[in-house]
mmCIF file of C-alpha atoms and ligand atoms in Angstrom:
data_model
loop_
_atom_site.group_PDB
_atom_site.id
_atom_site.type_symbol
_atom_site.label_atom_id
_atom_site.label_comp_id
_atom_site.label_asym_id
_atom_site.label_seq_id
_atom_site.Cartn_x
_atom_site.Cartn_y
_atom_site.Cartn_z
ATOM 1 C CA MET A 1 0.000 0.000 0.000
ATOM 2 C CA MET A 2 1.181 3.504 -0.859
ATOM 3 C CA SER A 3 2.112 5.693 2.089
ATOM 4 C CA MET A 4 2.622 9.397 2.656
ATOM 5 C CA SER A 5 6.384 8.909 2.335
ATOM 6 C CA ASP A 6 5.861 7.360 -1.128
ATOM 7 C CA LEU A 7 3.799 10.390 -2.090
ATOM 8 C CA LEU A 8 6.455 12.777 -0.791
ATOM 9 C CA LEU A 9 9.150 11.022 -2.797
ATOM 10 C CA ALA A 10 6.969 11.075 -5.928
ATOM 11 C CA LEU A 11 6.215 14.787 -5.522
ATOM 12 C CA VAL A 12 9.871 15.685 -4.979
ATOM 13 C CA ARG A 13 10.823 13.602 -8.012
ATOM 14 C CA VAL A 14 8.209 15.182 -10.284
ATOM 15 C CA SER A 15 9.104 18.668 -8.996
ATOM 16 C CA GLU A 16 12.712 18.014 -10.038
ATOM 17 C CA LYS A 17 11.464 16.920 -13.447
ATOM 18 C CA ALA A 18 9.368 20.103 -13.638
ATOM 19 C CA ALA A 19 12.458 22.146 -12.746
ATOM 20 C CA ASN A 20 14.376 20.410 -15.551
ATOM 21 C CA ILE A 21 11.639 21.331 -18.025
ATOM 22 C CA ALA A 22 11.579 24.936 -16.782
ATOM 23 C CA ARG A 23 15.374 25.116 -17.192
ATOM 24 C CA ALA A 24 15.297 23.376 -20.592
ATOM 25 C CA CYS A 25 12.730 25.850 -21.953
ATOM 26 C CA ARG A 26 14.903 28.767 -20.899
ATOM 27 C CA GLN A 27 18.149 27.174 -22.007
ATOM 28 C CA GLU A 28 16.892 26.394 -25.494
ATOM 29 C CA GLU A 29 18.975 28.557 -27.755
ATOM 30 C CA THR A 30 16.677 28.124 -30.728
ATOM 31 C CA LEU A 31 13.713 29.449 -28.821
ATOM 32 C CA PHE A 32 15.662 32.347 -27.453
ATOM 33 C CA SER A 33 17.278 33.288 -30.725
ATOM 34 C CA GLN A 34 13.777 33.303 -32.215
ATOM 35 C CA LEU A 35 12.734 35.610 -29.423
ATOM 36 C CA ILE A 36 15.600 37.969 -30.147
ATOM 37 C CA GLN A 37 14.994 37.878 -33.898
ATOM 38 C CA LYS A 38 11.401 38.857 -33.360
ATOM 39 C CA LYS A 39 12.149 41.723 -31.038
ATOM 40 C CA GLN A 40 11.493 44.355 -33.712
ATOM 41 C CA ASP A 41 8.069 42.986 -34.421
ATOM 42 C CA VAL A 42 6.209 43.912 -31.263
ATOM 43 C CA GLU A 43 3.005 42.045 -31.931
ATOM 44 C CA ARG A 44 4.546 38.773 -32.985
ATOM 45 C CA ASN A 45 7.061 38.958 -30.206
ATOM 46 C CA ASN A 46 4.310 39.370 -27.635
ATOM 47 C CA ALA A 47 2.394 36.460 -29.095
ATOM 48 C CA PHE A 48 5.488 34.314 -29.017
ATOM 49 C CA VAL A 49 6.327 35.234 -25.439
ATOM 50 C CA ALA A 50 2.802 34.380 -24.373
ATOM 51 C CA ASP A 51 2.839 31.050 -26.205
ATOM 52 C CA PHE A 52 6.266 30.110 -24.975
ATOM 53 C CA LYS A 53 5.282 30.861 -21.415
ATOM 54 C CA THR A 54 2.139 28.816 -21.750
ATOM 55 C CA LEU A 55 3.954 25.812 -23.130
ATOM 56 C CA ALA A 56 6.314 25.563 -20.161
ATOM 57 C CA ASP A 57 3.392 26.003 -17.764
ATOM 58 C CA VAL A 58 1.094 23.558 -19.510
ATOM 59 C CA LEU A 59 3.732 20.894 -20.045
ATOM 60 C CA VAL A 60 4.889 20.983 -16.421
ATOM 61 C CA GLN A 61 1.315 20.673 -15.193
ATOM 62 C CA GLU A 62 0.577 17.755 -17.514
ATOM 63 C CA VAL A 63 3.744 15.952 -16.414
ATOM 64 C CA ILE A 64 2.756 16.335 -12.763
ATOM 65 C CA LYS A 65 -0.785 15.109 -13.474
ATOM 66 C CA HIS A 66 0.496 12.191 -15.533
ATOM 67 C CA ASP A 67 3.225 10.989 -13.177
ATOM 68 C CA ILE A 68 1.273 11.360 -9.932
ATOM 69 C CA GLY A 69 -2.001 10.078 -11.439
ATOM 70 C CA LYS A 70 -0.233 6.983 -12.752
ATOM 71 C CA GLN A 71 1.373 6.074 -9.447
ATOM 72 C CA PHE A 72 -1.517 7.113 -7.173
ATOM 73 C CA SER A 73 -4.827 6.187 -8.757
ATOM 74 C CA ASP A 74 -6.785 7.545 -5.755
ATOM 75 C CA LEU A 75 -5.425 11.011 -6.453
ATOM 76 C CA LYS A 76 -5.851 10.952 -10.218
ATOM 77 C CA ASP A 77 -9.176 12.795 -10.309
ATOM 78 C CA HIS A 78 -8.224 15.315 -7.650
ATOM 79 C CA ILE A 79 -5.228 17.051 -9.192
ATOM 80 C CA TYR A 80 -6.107 20.664 -9.839
ATOM 81 C CA GLY A 81 -3.986 23.387 -11.315
ATOM 82 C CA GLU A 82 -3.726 26.861 -12.651
ATOM 83 C CA GLU A 83 -3.610 25.901 -16.319
ATOM 84 C CA THR A 84 -5.919 24.074 -18.691
ATOM 85 C CA ASN A 85 -4.123 21.741 -21.080
ATOM 86 C CA GLU A 86 -5.455 23.508 -24.136
ATOM 87 C CA PHE A 87 -2.791 25.348 -26.016
ATOM 88 C CA LYS A 88 -3.036 27.697 -28.983
ATOM 89 C CA ASN A 89 -0.059 27.740 -31.305
ATOM 90 C CA GLU A 90 1.104 30.639 -33.417
ATOM 91 C CA LEU A 91 -1.277 29.643 -36.205
ATOM 92 C CA GLY A 92 -4.204 29.804 -33.796
ATOM 93 C CA GLU A 93 -4.669 26.007 -33.810
ATOM 94 C CA LYS A 94 -5.981 24.530 -30.575
ATOM 95 C CA ILE A 95 -3.899 21.639 -29.275
ATOM 96 C CA GLN A 96 -4.495 19.591 -26.152
ATOM 97 C CA VAL A 97 -1.063 19.117 -24.618
ATOM 98 C CA ARG A 98 -0.671 15.794 -22.881
ATOM 99 C CA MET A 99 1.883 13.169 -22.028
ATOM 100 C CA PHE A 100 1.995 9.964 -24.048
ATOM 101 C CA GLU A 101 3.587 6.765 -22.781
ATOM 102 C CA ASP A 102 6.109 7.023 -25.565
ATOM 103 C CA VAL A 103 8.582 9.923 -25.670
ATOM 104 C CA GLU A 104 8.394 10.115 -29.470
ATOM 105 C CA ASP A 105 4.619 10.594 -29.373
ATOM 106 C CA THR A 106 4.967 13.391 -26.812
ATOM 107 C CA ALA A 107 7.634 15.026 -28.993
ATOM 108 C CA ARG A 108 5.374 14.835 -32.072
ATOM 109 C CA LEU A 109 2.549 16.557 -30.201
ATOM 110 C CA LEU A 110 4.866 19.249 -28.824
ATOM 111 C CA SER A 111 6.280 19.935 -32.282
ATOM 112 C CA LYS A 112 2.779 20.977 -33.380
ATOM 113 C CA VAL A 113 2.775 23.579 -30.641
ATOM 114 C CA LEU A 114 6.273 24.678 -31.623
ATOM 115 C CA GLY A 115 5.493 25.282 -35.282
ATOM 116 C CA GLY A 116 7.089 22.012 -36.402
ATOM 117 C CA ASN A 117 10.360 22.496 -34.522
ATOM 118 C CA MET A 118 11.053 18.824 -33.836
ATOM 119 C CA ARG A 119 14.488 19.370 -32.316
ATOM 120 C CA VAL A 120 13.178 21.610 -29.552
ATOM 121 C CA ALA A 121 10.125 19.386 -29.130
ATOM 122 C CA GLU A 122 12.454 16.433 -28.537
ATOM 123 C CA VAL A 123 14.482 18.323 -25.919
ATOM 124 C CA LEU A 124 11.291 19.074 -23.998
ATOM 125 C CA ALA A 125 9.803 15.600 -24.453
ATOM 126 C CA VAL A 126 13.002 13.981 -23.153
ATOM 127 C CA ALA A 127 12.949 16.266 -20.077
ATOM 128 C CA ALA A 128 9.274 15.403 -19.549
ATOM 129 C CA HIS A 129 9.915 11.643 -19.724
ATOM 130 C CA GLN A 130 13.291 11.401 -18.031
ATOM 131 C CA ASP A 131 13.123 10.105 -14.502
ATOM 132 C CA VAL A 132 15.124 12.085 -11.960
ATOM 133 C CA PRO A 133 16.749 9.990 -9.257
ATOM 134 C CA ILE A 134 16.379 11.476 -5.783
ATOM 135 C CA THR A 135 19.191 10.470 -3.486
ATOM 136 C CA ASP A 136 19.016 13.036 -0.704
ATOM 137 C CA LEU A 137 15.513 12.445 0.640
ATOM 138 C CA GLN A 138 15.090 10.094 3.549
ATOM 139 C CA THR A 139 11.991 9.898 5.671
ATOM 140 C CA ASP A 140 10.791 7.017 7.767
ATOM 141 C CA PRO A 141 7.591 5.410 6.458
ATOM 142 C CA LEU A 142 4.719 7.659 7.526
ATOM 143 C CA ASP A 143 1.572 5.919 8.550
ATOM 144 C CA ILE A 144 -0.802 8.506 7.075
ATOM 145 C CA PRO A 145 -3.465 7.363 4.609
ATOM 146 C CA ILE A 146 -3.351 9.020 1.213
ATOM 147 C CA GLN A 147 -7.032 8.525 0.419
ATOM 148 C CA GLY A 148 -9.227 11.614 0.498
ATOM 149 C CA LEU A 149 -6.471 13.976 -0.608
ATOM 150 C CA GLY A 150 -6.365 16.548 -3.408
ATOM 151 C CA LEU A 151 -3.516 18.423 -5.069
ATOM 152 C CA TRP A 152 -3.103 22.060 -6.061
ATOM 153 C CA VAL A 153 -0.395 22.627 -8.647
ATOM 154 C CA ASP A 154 1.160 25.891 -9.780
ATOM 155 C CA PRO A 155 3.474 24.638 -12.533
ATOM 156 C CA ILE A 156 5.451 27.885 -12.761
ATOM 157 C CA ASP A 157 4.831 30.620 -10.245
ATOM 158 C CA SER A 158 6.107 34.088 -11.083
ATOM 159 C CA THR A 159 5.797 33.521 -14.815
ATOM 160 C CA TYR A 160 6.614 37.175 -15.382
ATOM 161 C CA GLN A 161 10.107 36.716 -13.897
ATOM 162 C CA TYR A 162 10.429 33.439 -15.778
ATOM 163 C CA ILE A 163 9.801 35.178 -19.100
ATOM 164 C CA LYS A 164 12.037 38.139 -18.285
ATOM 165 C CA GLY A 165 14.780 35.723 -17.333
ATOM 166 C CA ILE A 166 17.024 38.089 -15.388
ATOM 167 C CA SER A 167 19.989 36.015 -14.232
ATOM 168 C CA ASP A 168 22.180 38.607 -12.505
ATOM 169 C CA ALA A 169 19.866 39.973 -9.828
ATOM 170 C CA LEU A 170 21.611 40.469 -6.490
ATOM 171 C CA PRO A 171 20.035 39.523 -3.177
ATOM 172 C CA VAL A 172 19.666 41.957 -0.289
ATOM 173 C CA GLY A 173 19.805 40.191 3.065
ATOM 174 C CA GLY A 174 19.512 36.871 1.206
ATOM 175 C CA LEU A 175 16.288 37.935 -0.506
ATOM 176 C CA TYR A 176 15.825 38.544 -4.247
ATOM 177 C CA SER A 177 13.394 41.291 -5.236
ATOM 178 C CA HIS A 178 13.251 39.995 -8.817
ATOM 179 C CA GLY A 179 15.007 37.621 -11.204
ATOM 180 C CA LEU A 180 14.851 33.932 -11.980
ATOM 181 C CA GLN A 181 15.373 33.056 -8.306
ATOM 182 C CA CYS A 182 11.763 34.189 -7.702
ATOM 183 C CA VAL A 183 10.402 31.365 -9.910
ATOM 184 C CA THR A 184 8.976 28.338 -8.090
ATOM 185 C CA VAL A 185 7.119 25.115 -8.881
ATOM 186 C CA LEU A 186 4.442 24.564 -6.242
ATOM 187 C CA ILE A 187 2.745 21.253 -5.437
ATOM 188 C CA GLY A 188 0.431 21.252 -2.441
ATOM 189 C CA VAL A 189 -1.593 18.362 -1.025
ATOM 190 C CA TYR A 190 -4.728 19.012 1.034
ATOM 191 C CA ASP A 191 -7.455 17.080 2.776
ATOM 192 C CA LEU A 192 -10.548 17.082 0.541
ATOM 193 C CA GLN A 193 -12.868 17.068 3.564
ATOM 194 C CA THR A 194 -11.311 19.640 5.866
ATOM 195 C CA GLY A 195 -9.573 21.673 3.160
ATOM 196 C CA LEU A 196 -6.409 21.817 5.278
ATOM 197 C CA PRO A 197 -2.995 21.480 3.655
ATOM 198 C CA VAL A 198 -1.072 18.356 4.648
ATOM 199 C CA MET A 199 1.989 18.243 2.418
ATOM 200 C CA GLY A 200 3.885 20.699 0.271
ATOM 201 C CA VAL A 201 6.816 20.557 -2.128
ATOM 202 C CA MET A 202 8.332 23.757 -3.474
ATOM 203 C CA ASN A 203 11.015 23.669 -6.130
ATOM 204 C CA GLN A 204 13.184 26.648 -7.017
ATOM 205 C CA PRO A 205 14.693 25.729 -10.424
ATOM 206 C CA PHE A 206 17.005 28.737 -10.696
ATOM 207 C CA VAL A 207 19.193 29.248 -7.648
ATOM 208 C CA THR A 208 22.822 29.233 -8.811
ATOM 209 C CA LEU A 209 24.135 29.917 -12.290
ATOM 210 C CA ASP A 210 27.419 28.268 -13.194
ATOM 211 C CA PRO A 211 29.237 30.924 -15.266
ATOM 212 C CA MET A 212 31.404 28.263 -16.939
ATOM 213 C CA THR A 213 28.572 26.130 -18.285
ATOM 214 C CA ASN A 214 25.834 28.779 -18.144
ATOM 215 C CA ARG A 215 23.665 26.143 -16.450
ATOM 216 C CA TRP A 216 21.429 26.647 -13.445
ATOM 217 C CA THR A 217 21.003 24.432 -10.457
ATOM 218 C CA GLY A 218 18.059 24.608 -8.111
ATOM 219 C CA GLN A 219 16.788 23.353 -4.786
ATOM 220 C CA TYR A 220 13.625 21.964 -3.273
ATOM 221 C CA PHE A 221 11.856 22.165 0.081
ATOM 222 C CA TRP A 222 9.121 20.040 1.573
ATOM 223 C CA GLY A 223 6.927 19.866 4.634
ATOM 224 C CA ILE A 224 4.282 17.563 6.085
ATOM 225 C CA SER A 225 1.703 18.551 8.663
ATOM 226 C CA SER A 226 -0.881 15.953 9.557
ATOM 227 C CA GLY A 227 -2.315 15.453 13.030
ATOM 228 C CA SER A 228 0.594 15.399 15.422
ATOM 229 C CA ILE A 229 3.139 14.762 12.673
ATOM 230 C CA ASN A 230 5.137 17.785 11.608
ATOM 231 C CA LEU A 231 8.191 17.221 9.438
ATOM 232 C CA SER A 232 10.070 19.372 6.995
ATOM 233 C CA SER A 233 13.318 19.781 5.119
ATOM 234 C CA VAL A 234 13.770 23.202 6.670
ATOM 235 C CA THR A 235 13.964 22.645 10.422
ATOM 236 C CA PRO A 236 15.722 19.926 12.371
ATOM 237 C CA ALA A 237 12.320 18.218 12.823
ATOM 238 C CA GLY A 238 12.978 14.473 12.952
ATOM 239 C CA GLY A 239 16.687 15.198 12.746
ATOM 240 C CA LYS A 240 16.452 15.464 8.963
ATOM 241 C CA GLN A 241 17.645 18.983 8.467
ATOM 242 C CA LYS A 242 18.351 19.762 4.859
ATOM 243 C CA VAL A 243 18.493 23.529 4.840
ATOM 244 C CA ALA A 244 19.107 25.548 7.940
ATOM 245 C CA ALA A 245 16.987 28.632 8.385
ATOM 246 C CA PRO A 246 19.519 31.489 8.333
ATOM 247 C CA SER A 247 19.664 33.658 11.399
ATOM 248 C CA ARG A 248 18.038 36.991 10.786
ATOM 249 C CA GLU A 249 18.943 40.419 11.996
ATOM 250 C CA SER A 250 16.883 41.388 15.002
ATOM 251 C CA GLY A 251 13.631 43.264 14.389
ATOM 252 C CA PHE A 252 10.328 42.483 12.789
ATOM 253 C CA SER A 253 10.371 42.224 8.987
ATOM 254 C CA ALA A 254 7.825 41.836 6.199
ATOM 255 C CA VAL A 255 7.987 40.982 2.512
ATOM 256 C CA LEU A 256 5.344 42.518 0.272
ATOM 257 C CA SER A 257 4.137 42.610 -3.308
ATOM 258 C CA THR A 258 4.836 45.823 -5.204
ATOM 259 C CA SER A 259 1.164 45.706 -6.185
ATOM 260 C CA ASP A 260 -0.118 46.062 -2.625
ATOM 261 C CA SER A 261 -1.935 49.243 -1.595
ATOM 262 C CA GLU A 262 -0.089 52.364 -0.545
ATOM 263 C CA ARG A 263 -1.799 52.264 2.846
ATOM 264 C CA VAL A 264 -0.722 48.697 3.684
ATOM 265 C CA ARG A 265 2.796 49.424 2.531
ATOM 266 C CA THR A 266 3.001 52.562 4.668
ATOM 267 C CA LEU A 267 1.562 50.945 7.799
ATOM 268 C CA LEU A 268 3.974 48.029 7.545
ATOM 269 C CA GLN A 269 6.945 50.264 6.747
ATOM 270 C CA GLN A 270 6.198 52.146 9.970
ATOM 271 C CA GLY A 271 5.563 49.003 12.011
ATOM 272 C CA CYS A 272 8.686 47.256 10.761
ATOM 273 C CA GLU A 273 10.894 50.321 11.143
ATOM 274 C CA GLY A 274 11.831 50.100 7.497
ATOM 275 C CA ARG A 275 12.495 46.349 7.442
ATOM 276 C CA VAL A 276 10.094 45.871 4.550
ATOM 277 C CA SER A 277 11.241 44.149 1.356
ATOM 278 C CA PHE A 278 9.504 43.745 -1.950
ATOM 279 C CA ALA A 279 9.814 40.554 -3.975
ATOM 280 C CA ALA A 280 8.180 38.971 -7.013
ATOM 281 C CA GLY A 281 6.210 35.742 -6.853
ATOM 282 C CA ALA A 282 3.666 34.679 -4.276
ATOM 283 C CA GLY A 283 5.437 31.319 -3.835
ATOM 284 C CA TYR A 284 8.830 32.977 -3.498
ATOM 285 C CA LYS A 285 7.589 35.418 -0.851
ATOM 286 C CA CYS A 286 6.200 32.462 1.117
ATOM 287 C CA LEU A 287 9.587 30.775 0.725
ATOM 288 C CA CYS A 288 11.259 33.854 2.230
ATOM 289 C CA VAL A 289 9.104 33.365 5.347
ATOM 290 C CA ILE A 290 9.773 29.618 5.405
ATOM 291 C CA LEU A 291 13.520 30.235 5.264
ATOM 292 C CA GLY A 292 13.412 32.947 7.921
ATOM 293 C CA LEU A 293 14.493 35.690 5.504
ATOM 294 C CA SER A 294 11.387 37.613 6.476
ATOM 295 C CA ASP A 295 8.972 37.175 9.402
ATOM 296 C CA VAL A 296 5.796 37.626 7.387
ATOM 297 C CA TYR A 297 4.465 37.941 3.861
ATOM 298 C CA VAL A 298 1.427 40.187 3.821
ATOM 299 C CA PHE A 299 -0.882 40.739 0.856
ATOM 300 C CA SER A 300 -4.128 42.672 1.195
ATOM 301 C CA GLN A 301 -5.384 42.100 -2.365
ATOM 302 C CA ASP A 302 -7.353 39.193 -3.848
ATOM 303 C CA ALA A 303 -4.776 38.379 -6.563
ATOM 304 C CA THR A 304 -3.313 35.159 -5.200
ATOM 305 C CA TYR A 305 -4.938 31.768 -5.722
ATOM 306 C CA ARG A 306 -5.162 28.425 -3.955
ATOM 307 C CA TRP A 307 -2.405 26.995 -6.161
ATOM 308 C CA ASP A 308 -0.064 29.789 -5.022
ATOM 309 C CA CYS A 309 -0.467 28.953 -1.344
ATOM 310 C CA CYS A 310 -1.245 25.276 -0.739
ATOM 311 C CA ALA A 311 2.347 23.981 -0.920
ATOM 312 C CA PRO A 312 3.988 26.731 1.181
ATOM 313 C CA HIS A 313 1.068 26.597 3.596
ATOM 314 C CA ALA A 314 1.761 22.930 4.399
ATOM 315 C CA ILE A 315 5.446 23.691 4.988
ATOM 316 C CA LEU A 316 4.617 26.670 7.204
ATOM 317 C CA LEU A 317 2.175 24.558 9.241
ATOM 318 C CA SER A 318 4.890 21.968 9.757
ATOM 319 C CA LEU A 319 7.046 24.769 11.212
ATOM 320 C CA GLY A 320 4.341 25.986 13.592
ATOM 321 C CA GLY A 321 3.182 28.824 11.323
ATOM 322 C CA GLY A 322 0.534 29.097 8.635
ATOM 323 C CA ILE A 323 -1.211 31.288 6.094
ATOM 324 C CA ALA A 324 -4.147 33.221 7.496
ATOM 325 C CA ASN A 325 -6.971 35.034 5.722
ATOM 326 C CA LEU A 326 -6.188 38.688 6.447
ATOM 327 C CA ARG A 327 -9.718 40.072 6.149
ATOM 328 C CA GLU A 328 -11.313 37.336 8.270
ATOM 329 C CA CYS A 329 -8.665 37.696 10.967
ATOM 330 C CA LEU A 330 -9.099 41.473 11.090
ATOM 331 C CA LYS A 331 -12.893 41.059 11.356
ATOM 332 C CA SER A 332 -12.560 38.604 14.209
ATOM 333 C CA LYS A 333 -10.020 40.749 15.953
ATOM 334 C CA ARG A 334 -12.384 43.736 15.809
ATOM 335 C CA ALA A 335 -15.301 41.639 17.035
ATOM 336 C CA GLY A 336 -13.082 40.218 19.767
ATOM 337 C CA THR A 337 -14.368 36.722 18.939
ATOM 338 C CA MET A 338 -11.121 35.137 17.955
ATOM 339 C CA LYS A 339 -10.006 31.895 19.461
ATOM 340 C CA GLU A 340 -8.150 30.503 16.467
ATOM 341 C CA TRP A 341 -7.055 32.660 13.554
ATOM 342 C CA VAL A 342 -8.756 31.837 10.248
ATOM 343 C CA GLU A 343 -6.423 29.896 7.978
ATOM 344 C CA LEU A 344 -6.842 29.564 4.208
ATOM 345 C CA VAL A 345 -8.628 26.382 3.151
ATOM 346 C CA TYR A 346 -8.341 24.673 -0.200
ATOM 347 C CA ASN A 347 -11.617 22.845 -0.823
ATOM 348 C CA THR A 348 -14.223 25.616 -0.958
ATOM 349 C CA PRO A 349 -14.626 27.852 -4.008
ATOM 350 C CA VAL A 350 -15.637 31.504 -3.857
ATOM 351 C CA GLU A 351 -19.421 31.698 -4.447
ATOM 352 C CA GLY A 352 -20.964 33.495 -7.406
ATOM 353 C CA VAL A 353 -17.905 33.769 -9.658
ATOM 354 C CA SER A 354 -16.472 31.627 -12.423
ATOM 355 C CA GLY A 355 -13.053 30.841 -13.894
ATOM 356 C CA PRO A 356 -9.887 31.239 -11.832
ATOM 357 C CA GLU A 357 -11.614 33.755 -9.521
ATOM 358 C CA LYS A 358 -13.419 30.795 -7.941
ATOM 359 C CA TRP A 359 -10.119 29.905 -6.351
ATOM 360 C CA ALA A 360 -8.857 33.395 -5.477
ATOM 361 C CA ASN A 361 -7.720 33.992 -1.914
ATOM 362 C CA LYS A 362 -10.337 36.668 -1.287
ATOM 363 C CA GLY A 363 -9.511 38.936 1.612
ATOM 364 C CA GLY A 364 -5.752 38.718 1.261
ATOM 365 C CA LEU A 365 -3.331 36.747 3.383
ATOM 366 C CA VAL A 366 -0.594 36.706 5.983
ATOM 367 C CA ALA A 367 2.051 33.971 5.749
ATOM 368 C CA TYR A 368 3.829 33.618 9.086
ATOM 369 C CA ARG A 369 6.089 31.351 11.068
ATOM 370 C CA SER A 370 4.874 32.305 14.505
ATOM 371 C CA LYS A 371 1.451 33.289 15.846
ATOM 372 C CA SER A 372 2.908 36.328 17.583
ATOM 373 C CA ASP A 373 4.102 37.651 14.204
ATOM 374 C CA LEU A 374 0.609 37.185 12.763
ATOM 375 C CA GLU A 375 -0.868 39.057 15.715
ATOM 376 C CA ARG A 376 1.623 41.838 15.231
ATOM 377 C CA VAL A 377 0.512 42.257 11.598
ATOM 378 C CA LEU A 378 -3.142 42.334 12.671
ATOM 379 C CA SER A 379 -2.397 45.074 15.181
ATOM 380 C CA LEU A 380 -0.460 47.106 12.633
ATOM 381 C CA LEU A 381 -3.255 46.809 10.070
ATOM 382 C CA SER A 382 -6.177 47.098 12.487
ATOM 383 C CA THR A 383 -7.361 50.347 10.871
ATOM 384 C CA ILE A 384 -7.651 49.040 7.311
ATOM 385 C CA ASN A 385 -10.943 47.970 5.818
ATOM 386 C CA LEU A 386 -10.825 45.125 3.343
HETATM 387 C C1 2IP B 401 1.326 35.123 -9.696
HETATM 388 C C2 2IP B 401 2.760 35.451 -9.356
HETATM 389 C C3 2IP B 401 2.863 36.913 -9.156
HETATM 390 C C4 2IP B 401 2.068 37.337 -7.943
HETATM 391 C C5 2IP B 401 0.627 36.871 -8.102
HETATM 392 C C6 2IP B 401 0.523 35.383 -8.440
HETATM 393 O O1 2IP B 401 1.238 33.799 -10.144
HETATM 394 O O2 2IP B 401 3.220 34.797 -8.214
HETATM 395 O O3 2IP B 401 4.205 37.226 -9.052
HETATM 396 O O4 2IP B 401 2.124 38.735 -7.835
HETATM 397 O O5 2IP B 401 -0.041 37.099 -6.902
HETATM 398 O O6 2IP B 401 -0.797 35.012 -8.620
HETATM 399 P P1 2IP B 401 3.312 39.479 -7.024
HETATM 400 O O7 2IP B 401 4.612 39.156 -7.678
HETATM 401 O O8 2IP B 401 2.935 40.936 -7.144
HETATM 402 O O9 2IP B 401 3.221 38.951 -5.646
HETATM 403 P P2 2IP B 401 1.621 33.347 -11.687
HETATM 404 O O10 2IP B 401 2.972 33.850 -11.980
HETATM 405 O O11 2IP B 401 1.555 31.855 -11.587
HETATM 406 O O12 2IP B 401 0.549 33.954 -12.539
HETATM 407 CA CA1 CA B 402 1.041 31.563 -9.302
#
């Protein structure tokens, strides 16, 4: 019988495959020389950028669905993601991107999307089919049933940074405001009944660029939070520390989106005595909190989605933190009714809307590692009305 540790291994493995695809798409000289050649022609260039972006996104999502669905039949019908698998190529033809059992068949389908470019299609198909051995993940068998679980997948978070492809951004205090480092692959597992996250894998495909080979290497993080079991690759939980959380300068700090409101930015700037950073990518900002680079990630807008948060949420829970619904927490704080802060849940859609908005995190969010940090944010923002 499949266990939670089998699922963790499978998710880490497929996230590494996804990272390979993300790197392969960016590394492909043909695609990039085409991009450069088309720079003069604004319209075509835009169309190409959009299509190229979509292909990486769609292919990664299909690979995750295929690999996990094949190994875990119970999960097959509960893998949800940001993208549909329908893809429009430059000629306006609609193509359903999917994985075949045979690498050649996948390559043939991809070449239709890529205007007949079989060489590039083969590079991507090989990355999509090639198994990635995982040698550095050891967990004891976890006696947690995997029935009744669903998955939220964001195949490439921070697509804007992925397309821009800036490789020489410099971190400030360990944190990147922009650049390829802000790109993440997010795979979150949640309980279909309670809506609570139970497992998360986050992969950062672009961490270090080797100047000699011009190749990137990445890293991954995981966390499990189920009942009394809390394990992660970030803390020494279970003695399996993979990445140590770096020690932070003293003082309360927040990471924000540049698109947040002036008022929220000002209130937090004041409350954090200037220790506010801005960074791209909802997943990356959560990762900054997970790694202790920032105490909280606050966002007062509705523009993040369940697939942005499920994976980091599980890791944060495993560390004793979480991701709370900002508006609901502020309401409860004002009413003085709060016993437990309201966490995001992943099984209930927003009523009365359709499309991706059904899964928007309405009311904003606070990602935190400790409850006292969440409470501090709520006090600082107590005067805002969402
Ligand atoms: C986006 C992406 C953006 C983020 C937005 C997400 O997901 O993470 O970067 O905005 O909230 O929905 P910001 O960078 O301002 O935080 P995607 O890239 O998958 O569309
Ligand atoms: Ca996203």
